[in-house]
Amino acid sequence: MATTEAILQVLSGAGPCVFSSDPCFRSSDLTFSSKLHIKRVKKRASRCMKMFECSNVLQNGIGNHWFKGLGDRDRSVNATINRLQLLRCKGPQAERVSGVTEGGNGTWFVDGANTLNQNGAVTGEHTDCFGAWDAQQLTREKEGFASKAALNQEKESLATNGAVGTGRDASPKVSVDPIEEEAWELLRNSMVYYCGSPIGTIAANDPTSSSVLNYDQVFIRDFIPSGIAFLLKGEYDIVRNFLLHTLQLQSWEKTMDCHSPGQGLMPASFKVRTVRLDGDDDFATEEVLDPDFGEAAIGRVAPVDSGLWWIILLRAYGKCSGDLSLQERIDVQTGIKMILRLCLADGFDMFPTLLVTDGSCMIDRRMGIHGHPLEIQALFYSALLCAREMLAPEDGSADLIRALNNRLVALSFHIREYYWIDLRKLNEIYRYKTEEYSYDAVNKFNIYPDQISPWLVEWMPNQGGYLIGNLQPAHMDFRFFSLGNIWSIVSGLATRDQSNAILDFIEAKWSDLIADMPLKICYPALEGQEWQIITGSDPKNTPWSYHNAGSWPTLLWQLTAACIKMNRPELAARAVEIAEKRISRDKWPEYYDTKKARFIGKQAHLFQTWSIAGYLVAKLLLADPSAARMLVMDEDPELVSAFSCMISTHPRRNRGQKNSKKTFMV
């Protein structure tokens, strides 16, 4: 009777409702942990979920979030939240759990008065925290996500000897490659749990390293290949938990030396910490999430790419799991818009590219990429496309979507036109005139031909080309940056011809970019006085090491996705075959050193999680190329049309046509 009254109070709004911005989420948001036991009986299923008791911080109303309308620019979000008060869950000492029952209409209810015993039966112990569930949303989640999760959990239980199931069709009779089996075991050992549910994977689990630094934290960018691997495996709960918990961290107060960045910034990483509770019980503890927005990072650089990767993973989750209810949630929609507004904010820059400082992406140390690095632009373009696909159409979002579309057109034109380099374009730059002052200037950025280095003239093949690393006034960074070029293919930022040319270039320069271990993060290395000036004589970024042209196995998964999109999977298969010869024997290093990647990196952590996950994703995508659809994006016909219009009015192709009335507004 007490249970029925509690449910009625929740549904009527009288009970203690837990909103989506609250730290423990609704029970549906905790999803189904990997330890969940599911027993199906014919067409009806009896499901039980073990949930850890949340701290009574929920009833204290920590963090006031209100929205005047999703599209309203002056939406107010009060984000001053104490880190030791938000996102708490009691630790191992909290043994009480909430019961979950299914109503006759197919709606799931949390029974705050019940707990589960070891046999799955419901007993009558009271708990402190329960959520109010929206009936319609939960019905959708039950029919979509929950059923898929249950099916995959059943398949997982069929795996023998505790090994991981073999893809989407787990069977005890199917043999598993020993390297893949080892990789899955290592990936699972790197999983981090919060409130009893998986929430991410740590950066590295190296027992030989005496210097942990922040490698025991969950990094946003590092988790992306792990998340993709779990999605391809049909294990959606850890990705959903990761997306929702990191979303909550987005609204935290972020301050360094009395200055706070704009709303919408995602953390670079976070750590689950166990803290002691105040009170009479000396052994009572609780878990808290402690994020790092760059204020504790080496160099104190804010992670620009974290929010972009978060949007990309959110789309991949919906595409792979079929659970679109997550991206339709109000708090998720608001999180997407906060990231977009931060990226689309007006500034002094004349270019559509995103202006960032050095070290704000995968290359997180000083390497001369400040300005408009290709990696950020490719991720920016990809995130804009993903966000446009997921944003709910409504009047309040009209201005944001209009700004998004305009930026997509301008960004694609700018990168394709000014970042592209091949032998013909290199010869054109060699003949550039400088100091042009006019609206019709060909050398718009006043690039001096003497910037063309001798190594580039000899290195550029007759066939193929690539997108340069950076473009600023009087400066072109001619280095080849792998992630930026590869993700330009995946996202459709590069045209189809350019995408094929980039793969042609990688194939032509295989001995330099792949060598004994894929894949060079950039090429060539900064050496001599150039290395001293640009890196500040960084002892970790010495020539042909780490970010200075080191080789990173994690890039395998992006390369594989790009090759599959362009119908050239044999290139990726060759790279994977090379990696398999050494990577397991070398204990899954973070990176490799020397020109040909012959040495394990001098400061590389072993059992690096994204090296492990990158290999697994590459193998899974090669086994099922159709799965790459959750990552790749084709050229948008509207963008192609707009791009063609801009090309036709470009001064390089229309010099002298002063009376042309054809214009395109961006």
XYZ file of C-alpha atoms in Angstrom:
666
model
C 0.000 0.000 0.000
C 2.811 2.381 0.867
C 4.434 1.599 -2.435
C 1.261 2.358 -4.395
C 0.812 5.683 -2.628
C 4.429 6.625 -3.303
C 4.050 5.883 -7.006
C 0.857 7.930 -7.210
C 2.600 10.841 -5.525
C 5.464 10.705 -7.987
C 3.212 10.566 -11.032
C 1.088 13.412 -9.749
C 4.144 15.580 -9.047
C 3.688 15.568 -5.280
C 6.529 13.194 -4.501
C 10.233 13.931 -4.376
C 10.905 14.093 -8.108
C 14.456 13.657 -9.339
C 14.970 15.763 -12.444
C 17.329 14.811 -15.259
C 19.881 17.327 -14.051
C 20.096 15.659 -10.660
C 23.279 13.724 -9.893
C 21.889 10.243 -9.704
C 19.738 10.636 -12.836
C 16.540 8.688 -13.225
C 16.799 4.989 -12.766
C 16.535 4.476 -16.512
C 19.680 6.528 -16.902
C 21.737 4.139 -14.829
C 20.749 1.587 -17.487
C 21.647 -2.025 -16.946
C 25.001 -2.808 -15.387
C 27.204 -5.534 -16.704
C 26.371 -7.604 -13.623
C 22.656 -7.487 -14.293
C 20.891 -10.864 -14.248
C 18.088 -11.250 -16.785
C 15.812 -14.213 -17.074
C 13.356 -14.355 -19.952
C 10.257 -16.540 -19.765
C 8.558 -16.811 -23.158
C 7.462 -13.306 -24.242
C 7.286 -11.731 -20.792
C 10.442 -10.789 -18.931
C 11.030 -10.255 -15.278
C 13.815 -7.752 -14.832
C 15.548 -6.699 -11.633
C 18.093 -3.936 -11.347
C 20.455 -3.530 -8.465
C 21.016 0.130 -7.715
C 23.221 1.723 -5.148
C 21.581 4.089 -2.730
C 22.079 7.701 -3.662
C 23.096 10.299 -1.143
C 20.329 12.514 0.200
C 21.975 15.375 -1.658
C 19.088 15.026 -4.123
C 16.598 16.228 -1.584
C 18.772 19.252 -0.849
C 18.310 20.524 -4.401
C 21.984 20.938 -5.209
C 22.413 22.750 -8.517
C 19.497 24.821 -9.719
C 18.917 24.283 -13.418
C 16.097 25.996 -15.231
C 15.434 26.598 -18.883
C 13.314 29.360 -20.396
C 13.174 27.478 -23.654
C 15.810 25.396 -25.337
C 16.498 27.946 -28.000
C 16.467 30.998 -25.758
C 19.958 32.524 -25.794
C 19.522 34.036 -22.361
C 18.683 30.667 -20.827
C 19.961 30.708 -17.243
C 21.862 27.814 -15.795
C 23.075 28.140 -12.252
C 26.233 26.087 -12.306
C 27.842 26.969 -8.985
C 28.024 23.507 -7.515
C 30.243 22.108 -4.812
C 32.213 19.203 -6.262
C 31.888 17.159 -3.114
C 28.112 17.590 -3.147
C 27.320 16.738 -6.756
C 27.096 13.276 -8.295
C 27.488 11.329 -5.048
C 26.740 7.736 -4.406
C 27.469 5.866 -1.217
C 30.243 3.332 -1.440
C 30.475 -0.321 -0.442
C 28.973 0.366 2.986
C 25.644 1.226 1.403
C 23.944 -2.136 1.047
C 20.375 -1.008 0.580
C 19.087 -0.998 -2.974
C 15.971 0.067 -4.759
C 13.484 -2.315 -6.240
C 12.277 -2.055 -9.815
C 8.880 -3.352 -10.824
C 6.995 -3.388 -14.072
C 3.485 -1.997 -14.252
C 0.714 -3.666 -16.171
C 0.821 -1.006 -18.897
C 4.469 -1.719 -19.634
C 5.828 1.197 -17.586
C 8.712 0.700 -15.192
C 8.415 2.080 -11.661
C 10.995 2.487 -8.933
C 9.741 1.107 -5.668
C 11.477 3.130 -2.972
C 10.181 0.813 -0.241
C 11.573 -2.411 -1.652
C 14.987 -4.050 -1.912
C 16.286 -7.145 -3.626
C 17.567 -10.180 -1.821
C 20.106 -12.604 -3.274
C 17.457 -14.636 -5.025
C 15.968 -11.626 -6.778
C 12.914 -11.525 -4.511
C 11.603 -8.187 -3.283
C 11.778 -7.463 0.425
C 10.443 -4.530 2.349
C 13.403 -2.389 3.403
C 13.080 1.369 2.946
C 15.561 3.405 0.903
C 16.248 7.108 0.757
C 16.207 7.863 -2.942
C 13.912 7.060 -5.824
C 13.183 8.741 -9.130
C 10.081 9.894 -10.928
C 9.906 8.312 -14.327
C 8.119 9.693 -17.335
C 5.746 6.956 -18.483
C 5.885 7.641 -22.225
C 9.649 7.942 -22.362
C 10.143 4.779 -20.359
C 7.761 2.886 -22.599
C 9.893 3.883 -25.575
C 13.064 2.935 -23.748
C 11.623 -0.409 -22.697
C 10.557 -1.268 -26.263
C 13.807 -0.059 -27.799
C 16.917 0.128 -25.670
C 16.033 -2.241 -22.825
C 15.027 -5.068 -25.109
C 18.257 -4.742 -27.069
C 20.317 -4.582 -23.916
C 18.583 -7.684 -22.562
C 19.174 -9.564 -25.803
C 22.843 -8.693 -25.845
C 23.219 -9.596 -22.163
C 21.732 -12.995 -22.939
C 24.138 -13.444 -25.821
C 27.020 -12.434 -23.594
C 26.094 -15.115 -21.077
C 26.614 -17.754 -23.753
C 30.339 -17.013 -24.031
C 32.528 -19.748 -22.606
C 35.356 -19.628 -20.058
C 34.444 -16.084 -19.110
C 35.641 -14.826 -22.464
C 34.007 -12.024 -24.333
C 31.340 -12.894 -26.869
C 32.297 -12.808 -30.517
C 30.587 -9.701 -31.837
C 26.856 -9.458 -32.227
C 26.317 -13.159 -32.625
C 27.948 -14.645 -29.546
C 28.355 -18.407 -29.682
C 30.393 -20.753 -27.516
C 31.527 -22.674 -30.593
C 33.116 -19.724 -32.384
C 36.878 -19.442 -31.869
C 38.320 -16.125 -30.798
C 41.629 -14.762 -32.052
C 44.072 -14.860 -29.097
C 45.174 -11.241 -29.618
C 41.578 -10.056 -29.721
C 40.730 -12.155 -26.691
C 43.625 -10.622 -24.780
C 42.588 -7.135 -25.913
C 39.019 -7.594 -24.699
C 40.220 -8.863 -21.340
C 42.509 -5.848 -20.950
C 39.766 -3.457 -22.025
C 37.372 -4.871 -19.449
C 40.032 -4.656 -16.758
C 40.333 -0.932 -17.490
C 36.631 -0.253 -16.821
C 35.764 2.277 -14.119
C 32.618 1.907 -12.009
C 30.576 4.612 -10.311
C 27.630 3.794 -8.090
C 27.967 0.194 -9.223
C 27.620 0.972 -12.938
C 30.349 1.136 -15.593
C 31.104 4.734 -16.502
C 34.276 4.636 -18.625
C 37.791 3.269 -19.001
C 41.015 4.601 -17.518
C 43.728 5.894 -19.847
C 46.250 3.175 -18.982
C 46.522 0.226 -16.640
C 50.291 -0.149 -16.588
C 51.528 -2.125 -13.551
C 55.155 -1.396 -14.465
C 54.845 2.390 -14.310
C 55.900 4.180 -11.140
C 54.522 7.512 -12.373
C 50.742 7.342 -12.752
C 50.187 11.108 -13.295
C 46.616 11.327 -14.611
C 46.629 8.052 -16.546
C 44.282 6.580 -13.930
C 41.534 8.974 -15.007
C 38.783 8.630 -17.625
C 39.615 10.929 -20.554
C 36.852 12.028 -22.896
C 38.898 11.649 -26.070
C 40.562 8.425 -24.891
C 37.221 6.767 -24.165
C 35.903 7.295 -27.713
C 37.481 4.127 -29.214
C 36.529 2.211 -26.060
C 32.950 3.428 -26.391
C 32.845 2.494 -30.084
C 34.182 -0.980 -29.255
C 31.463 -1.530 -26.643
C 28.801 -0.263 -29.052
C 29.974 -2.660 -31.760
C 29.848 -5.411 -29.155
C 26.259 -4.554 -28.298
C 27.085 -3.350 -24.779
C 25.383 0.016 -24.660
C 25.109 0.652 -20.922
C 28.660 1.880 -20.339
C 28.412 4.344 -23.241
C 25.048 5.668 -22.079
C 26.344 6.102 -18.535
C 29.446 7.865 -19.807
C 27.435 10.292 -21.940
C 25.028 11.186 -19.144
C 27.547 11.561 -16.353
C 29.924 13.690 -18.411
C 26.924 15.819 -19.380
C 26.383 16.590 -15.708
C 30.008 17.670 -15.382
C 29.495 20.186 -18.180
C 27.603 22.572 -15.887
C 30.131 22.629 -13.066
C 31.934 25.736 -11.984
C 35.272 25.936 -13.809
C 37.688 28.533 -12.500
C 41.403 29.144 -12.862
C 43.015 32.234 -11.356
C 39.598 33.847 -10.855
C 38.612 33.318 -14.509
C 35.894 30.985 -15.788
C 35.548 29.780 -19.396
C 32.257 29.850 -21.274
C 29.380 27.542 -20.481
C 29.378 24.294 -22.406
C 33.012 23.301 -21.894
C 33.436 19.556 -21.359
C 36.176 18.281 -19.040
C 39.355 16.734 -20.365
C 39.019 13.902 -17.850
C 37.470 12.860 -14.564
C 38.267 10.510 -11.727
C 36.015 8.544 -9.395
C 37.150 9.266 -5.858
C 36.021 7.658 -2.613
C 35.668 10.164 0.226
C 34.766 9.689 3.867
C 31.344 10.890 4.984
C 30.973 13.260 7.917
C 29.157 11.693 10.839
C 29.396 9.147 13.590
C 30.247 6.248 11.289
C 34.019 6.322 10.743
C 33.789 3.767 7.937
C 31.025 5.383 5.849
C 32.230 6.503 2.419
C 30.752 7.750 -0.813
C 31.914 8.090 -4.416
C 32.275 11.458 -6.119
C 33.293 12.477 -9.625
C 36.218 14.881 -9.746
C 36.654 16.441 -13.224
C 39.616 18.271 -14.727
C 38.744 21.056 -17.162
C 42.387 21.871 -17.773
C 43.046 23.663 -14.502
C 45.150 20.711 -13.295
C 46.468 19.550 -16.678
C 50.067 19.969 -17.791
C 50.135 23.395 -19.432
C 46.692 24.330 -18.089
C 45.045 24.072 -21.529
C 41.281 23.703 -21.896
C 40.254 20.637 -23.954
C 38.517 22.016 -27.041
C 37.998 18.587 -28.594
C 36.189 16.985 -25.623
C 32.781 18.491 -26.395
C 33.165 17.727 -30.108
C 33.985 14.060 -29.425
C 31.056 13.883 -26.963
C 28.600 14.925 -29.702
C 30.122 12.445 -32.166
C 29.832 9.587 -29.659
C 26.243 10.572 -28.819
C 25.252 10.194 -32.475
C 27.125 6.894 -32.764
C 25.272 5.591 -29.691
C 21.897 6.391 -31.248
C 22.845 4.922 -34.618
C 24.190 1.682 -33.156
C 21.760 1.036 -30.309
C 18.608 2.428 -31.907
C 17.908 4.222 -28.617
C 17.076 7.751 -29.768
C 15.377 8.625 -26.494
C 18.737 9.626 -25.029
C 19.451 12.372 -27.560
C 15.830 13.560 -27.316
C 16.057 14.289 -23.581
C 15.804 17.923 -22.573
C 19.097 17.943 -20.673
C 20.944 16.270 -23.559
C 19.451 18.697 -26.084
C 20.505 21.571 -23.841
C 24.020 20.138 -23.520
C 24.356 19.961 -27.317
C 23.257 23.577 -27.651
C 25.645 24.776 -24.971
C 28.562 23.208 -26.853
C 27.381 24.704 -30.144
C 26.955 28.183 -28.714
C 30.432 28.028 -27.218
C 31.910 27.033 -30.599
C 29.778 29.370 -32.735
C 30.250 32.443 -30.549
C 31.227 35.587 -32.427
C 34.810 36.781 -32.096
C 37.487 38.779 -33.851
C 38.442 36.033 -36.284
C 37.723 36.556 -39.987
C 37.873 32.839 -40.750
C 35.141 30.181 -40.250
C 37.680 27.845 -38.669
C 37.853 27.434 -34.903
C 40.658 29.420 -33.269
C 42.391 27.478 -30.463
C 45.582 27.511 -28.451
C 48.405 25.011 -28.691
C 47.795 21.676 -26.957
C 43.994 21.780 -27.021
C 43.414 18.408 -28.731
C 45.113 15.007 -29.020
C 48.429 16.848 -29.382
C 48.144 18.295 -25.890
C 51.641 19.736 -25.606
C 53.329 22.626 -27.361
C 53.849 21.562 -30.961
C 53.177 24.731 -32.954
C 49.556 23.907 -33.795
C 47.999 27.028 -32.239
C 45.675 28.902 -34.546
C 43.430 26.798 -36.770
C 44.735 23.184 -36.612
C 43.190 20.734 -39.031
C 42.303 18.180 -36.333
C 40.039 20.647 -34.535
C 38.423 21.785 -37.797
C 37.634 18.199 -38.856
C 36.111 17.388 -35.456
C 34.265 20.729 -35.453
C 32.723 20.020 -38.855
C 31.797 16.476 -37.807
C 30.206 17.680 -34.566
C 28.184 20.326 -36.420
C 26.773 17.695 -38.780
C 25.998 15.318 -35.910
C 24.334 18.077 -33.886
C 22.190 19.187 -36.811
C 21.016 15.602 -37.214
C 20.118 15.241 -33.520
C 18.690 18.672 -32.643
C 14.931 18.630 -32.124
C 13.166 20.979 -34.556
C 11.528 23.812 -32.652
C 11.078 27.535 -32.915
C 13.630 28.299 -30.217
C 16.385 26.521 -32.154
C 15.863 28.281 -35.474
C 18.625 30.861 -35.011
C 21.096 28.270 -33.797
C 20.400 25.915 -36.709
C 20.693 28.810 -39.170
C 24.089 29.765 -37.729
C 25.124 26.109 -37.791
C 24.227 25.699 -41.477
C 26.018 28.902 -42.453
C 29.131 27.792 -40.597
C 29.089 24.369 -42.262
C 29.073 25.929 -45.728
C 31.801 28.447 -44.949
C 33.969 25.903 -43.112
C 33.780 23.269 -45.850
C 34.666 25.845 -48.520
C 37.570 27.240 -46.485
C 39.175 23.861 -45.736
C 38.684 22.359 -49.177
C 39.920 25.460 -50.990
C 42.781 26.730 -48.826
C 44.065 23.698 -46.879
C 44.419 21.349 -49.840
C 47.906 20.650 -51.140
C 49.139 18.444 -53.964
C 51.910 18.743 -56.529
C 49.916 21.130 -58.729
C 48.909 23.360 -55.806
C 52.456 23.308 -54.474
C 53.731 24.601 -57.809
C 51.035 27.299 -57.723
C 52.168 28.451 -54.264
C 55.774 28.418 -55.511
C 54.769 31.051 -58.079
C 52.657 33.171 -55.727
C 52.879 36.940 -55.879
C 52.960 38.590 -52.470
C 51.733 41.842 -50.940
C 48.462 41.759 -52.921
C 46.023 44.361 -51.710
C 42.611 43.789 -53.318
C 39.395 41.872 -52.900
C 40.417 39.667 -55.827
C 43.809 38.629 -54.432
C 44.907 35.114 -55.333
C 47.391 34.870 -52.463
C 44.792 35.823 -49.879
C 46.889 34.901 -46.856
C 50.091 36.471 -48.166
C 52.014 33.205 -48.137
C 55.681 33.599 -49.042
C 56.946 30.943 -51.487
C 60.145 30.578 -49.457
C 58.048 28.808 -46.809
C 58.078 25.711 -49.007
C 60.676 23.500 -47.359
C 63.057 21.355 -49.424
C 61.768 18.206 -47.695
C 58.266 18.899 -49.015
C 59.400 19.310 -52.641
C 61.098 15.915 -52.514
C 58.403 14.217 -50.417
C 55.309 15.173 -52.424
C 54.347 12.272 -54.746
C 53.041 12.740 -58.264
C 49.686 11.241 -57.293
C 47.677 12.097 -54.205
C 47.570 15.015 -51.816
C 46.503 16.016 -48.325
C 45.141 18.806 -46.163
C 47.849 20.901 -44.508
C 48.054 21.114 -40.738
C 47.325 24.807 -40.210
C 46.667 28.057 -42.032
C 47.148 31.570 -40.715
C 48.195 34.897 -42.209
C 51.628 34.447 -43.844
C 51.880 30.890 -42.505
C 51.084 27.441 -43.859
C 51.997 24.411 -41.759
C 52.847 21.845 -44.439
C 53.205 18.950 -41.993
C 50.927 15.961 -42.582
C 48.672 15.410 -39.547
C 47.081 11.968 -39.671
C 44.009 12.426 -37.475
C 42.927 15.653 -39.167
C 43.204 14.165 -42.650
C 41.600 10.857 -41.736
C 38.675 12.449 -39.913
C 38.167 14.852 -42.835
C 37.452 11.730 -44.878
C 35.174 10.193 -42.248
C 33.172 13.381 -41.705
C 32.919 14.365 -45.361
C 34.841 17.604 -44.844
C 37.113 16.556 -47.710
C 35.474 16.025 -51.092
C 35.304 12.527 -52.481
C 38.177 13.209 -54.867
C 40.236 14.693 -52.052
C 39.423 11.726 -49.810
C 40.675 9.252 -52.396
C 43.740 11.412 -52.963
C 44.527 11.378 -49.213
C 44.394 7.574 -49.176
C 46.524 7.526 -52.332
C 49.012 9.711 -50.497
C 49.082 7.416 -47.443
C 49.627 4.423 -49.715
C 52.403 6.202 -51.619
C 54.122 7.196 -48.370
C 53.461 3.912 -46.597
C 57.071 3.426 -45.522
C 57.035 6.830 -43.812
C 53.544 6.968 -42.286
C 52.959 3.283 -41.471
C 56.430 1.716 -41.435
C 56.792 -0.892 -38.657
C 53.791 0.321 -36.627
C 50.849 2.460 -37.718
C 50.343 5.419 -37.627
C 52.494 8.545 -37.557
C 50.645 11.260 -35.675
C 52.342 13.799 -37.934
C 55.155 13.959 -40.471
C 57.940 15.046 -40.495
C 59.382 15.688 -37.033
C 60.555 19.069 -35.804
C 64.333 18.927 -35.443
C 67.254 21.105 -34.459
C 66.644 24.787 -33.840
C 63.073 24.475 -35.113
C 62.363 21.911 -32.389
C 63.946 24.143 -29.749
C 61.942 27.216 -30.734
C 58.554 25.631 -31.403
C 58.410 23.073 -28.580
C 60.517 24.980 -26.081
C 63.012 22.088 -26.108
C 60.348 19.718 -24.786
C 62.197 16.570 -23.596
C 59.119 14.413 -24.227
C 58.548 15.691 -27.760
C 62.046 15.032 -29.048
C 62.278 14.309 -32.801
C 60.398 11.191 -33.893
C 58.906 10.670 -30.445
C 55.505 11.167 -28.817
C 53.608 13.994 -30.547
C 56.648 14.973 -32.594
C 56.131 12.359 -35.330
C 55.728 9.390 -33.009
C 53.586 6.436 -34.144
C 50.250 5.890 -32.361
C 48.430 2.528 -32.711
C 45.135 4.064 -31.565
C 44.830 5.817 -34.944
C 44.113 2.414 -36.526
C 40.380 2.699 -35.899
C 40.036 6.099 -37.594
C 42.097 4.890 -40.548
C 39.893 1.815 -40.849
C 36.687 3.864 -40.818
C 38.062 6.148 -43.545
C 39.197 3.233 -45.727
C 35.836 1.499 -45.397
C 33.996 4.675 -46.358
C 36.082 4.995 -49.528
C 35.678 1.279 -50.281
C 39.369 0.579 -49.753
C 39.406 -1.704 -46.686
C 42.496 -3.532 -47.934
C 44.619 -0.559 -46.872
C 43.336 -0.751 -43.309
C 43.720 -4.550 -43.286
C 47.406 -4.150 -44.227
C 47.946 -1.690 -41.395
C 46.187 -3.951 -38.877
C 48.283 -6.908 -40.006
C 51.469 -4.913 -39.358
C 50.247 -3.886 -35.902
C 49.382 -7.480 -34.967
C 52.981 -8.572 -35.417
C 54.166 -6.565 -32.422
C 51.522 -4.767 -30.422
C 50.578 -7.640 -28.113
C 54.178 -8.739 -27.627
C 55.123 -5.139 -26.810
C 52.328 -4.974 -24.188
C 50.112 -2.473 -26.021
C 52.249 0.686 -25.781
C 50.876 4.195 -25.953
C 53.191 5.169 -28.826
C 56.366 4.176 -30.692
C 59.550 6.147 -31.429
C 62.043 6.546 -34.312
C 61.367 7.216 -37.997
C 60.222 3.657 -38.677
C 58.528 3.121 -35.289
C 61.016 0.446 -34.286
C 61.229 1.326 -30.587
C 58.560 1.450 -27.911
C 58.220 5.082 -26.856
C 60.790 6.105 -24.265
C 58.072 7.408 -21.913
C 55.177 5.381 -23.316
C 52.799 3.770 -20.839
C 52.130 0.103 -21.471
C 48.640 -1.401 -21.655
C 47.361 1.915 -22.985
C 43.587 1.604 -23.211
C 43.014 3.468 -26.444
C 45.745 1.459 -28.161
C 43.832 -1.645 -27.132
C 40.430 -0.229 -28.093
C 41.701 1.216 -31.371
C 42.889 -2.218 -32.454
C 39.598 -3.848 -31.442
C 37.476 -1.289 -33.291
C 39.594 -1.736 -36.419
C 39.104 -5.505 -36.289
C 35.372 -5.224 -35.644
C 34.862 -2.745 -38.483
C 36.812 -4.911 -40.929
C 34.688 -7.896 -39.881
C 31.468 -5.909 -40.375
C 32.085 -2.891 -42.653
C 28.419 -1.866 -42.520
C 28.887 -0.957 -38.850
C 31.030 2.010 -39.926
C 27.818 3.822 -40.862
C 27.480 5.029 -37.286
C 30.716 6.997 -37.723
C 30.956 8.111 -41.344
C 28.977 10.896 -42.960
C 28.375 11.487 -46.650
C 28.461 14.851 -48.337
C 25.276 16.819 -47.743
C 23.636 17.687 -51.126
C 22.710 21.153 -49.848
C 26.280 21.803 -48.755
C 27.609 20.565 -52.099
C 25.258 22.945 -53.915
C 26.257 25.878 -51.728
C 29.929 24.976 -52.078
C 29.611 24.898 -55.878
C 27.987 28.314 -55.788
C 30.880 29.726 -53.755
C 33.438 28.123 -56.088
C 31.778 29.693 -59.154
C 32.107 33.173 -57.637
C 35.666 32.645 -56.342
C 38.129 35.233 -57.715
C 40.618 32.570 -58.780
C 38.041 31.269 -61.241
C 36.250 34.500 -61.968
C 38.923 37.145 -62.227
C 37.675 40.006 -64.361
C 33.968 39.211 -63.948
C 33.287 42.475 -62.157
C 29.638 42.676 -63.202
C 28.635 39.253 -61.964
C 25.529 39.534 -59.796
C 25.688 35.990 -58.507
C 26.310 35.989 -54.760
C 25.998 33.610 -51.866
C 25.271 34.805 -48.381
C 26.979 32.983 -45.518
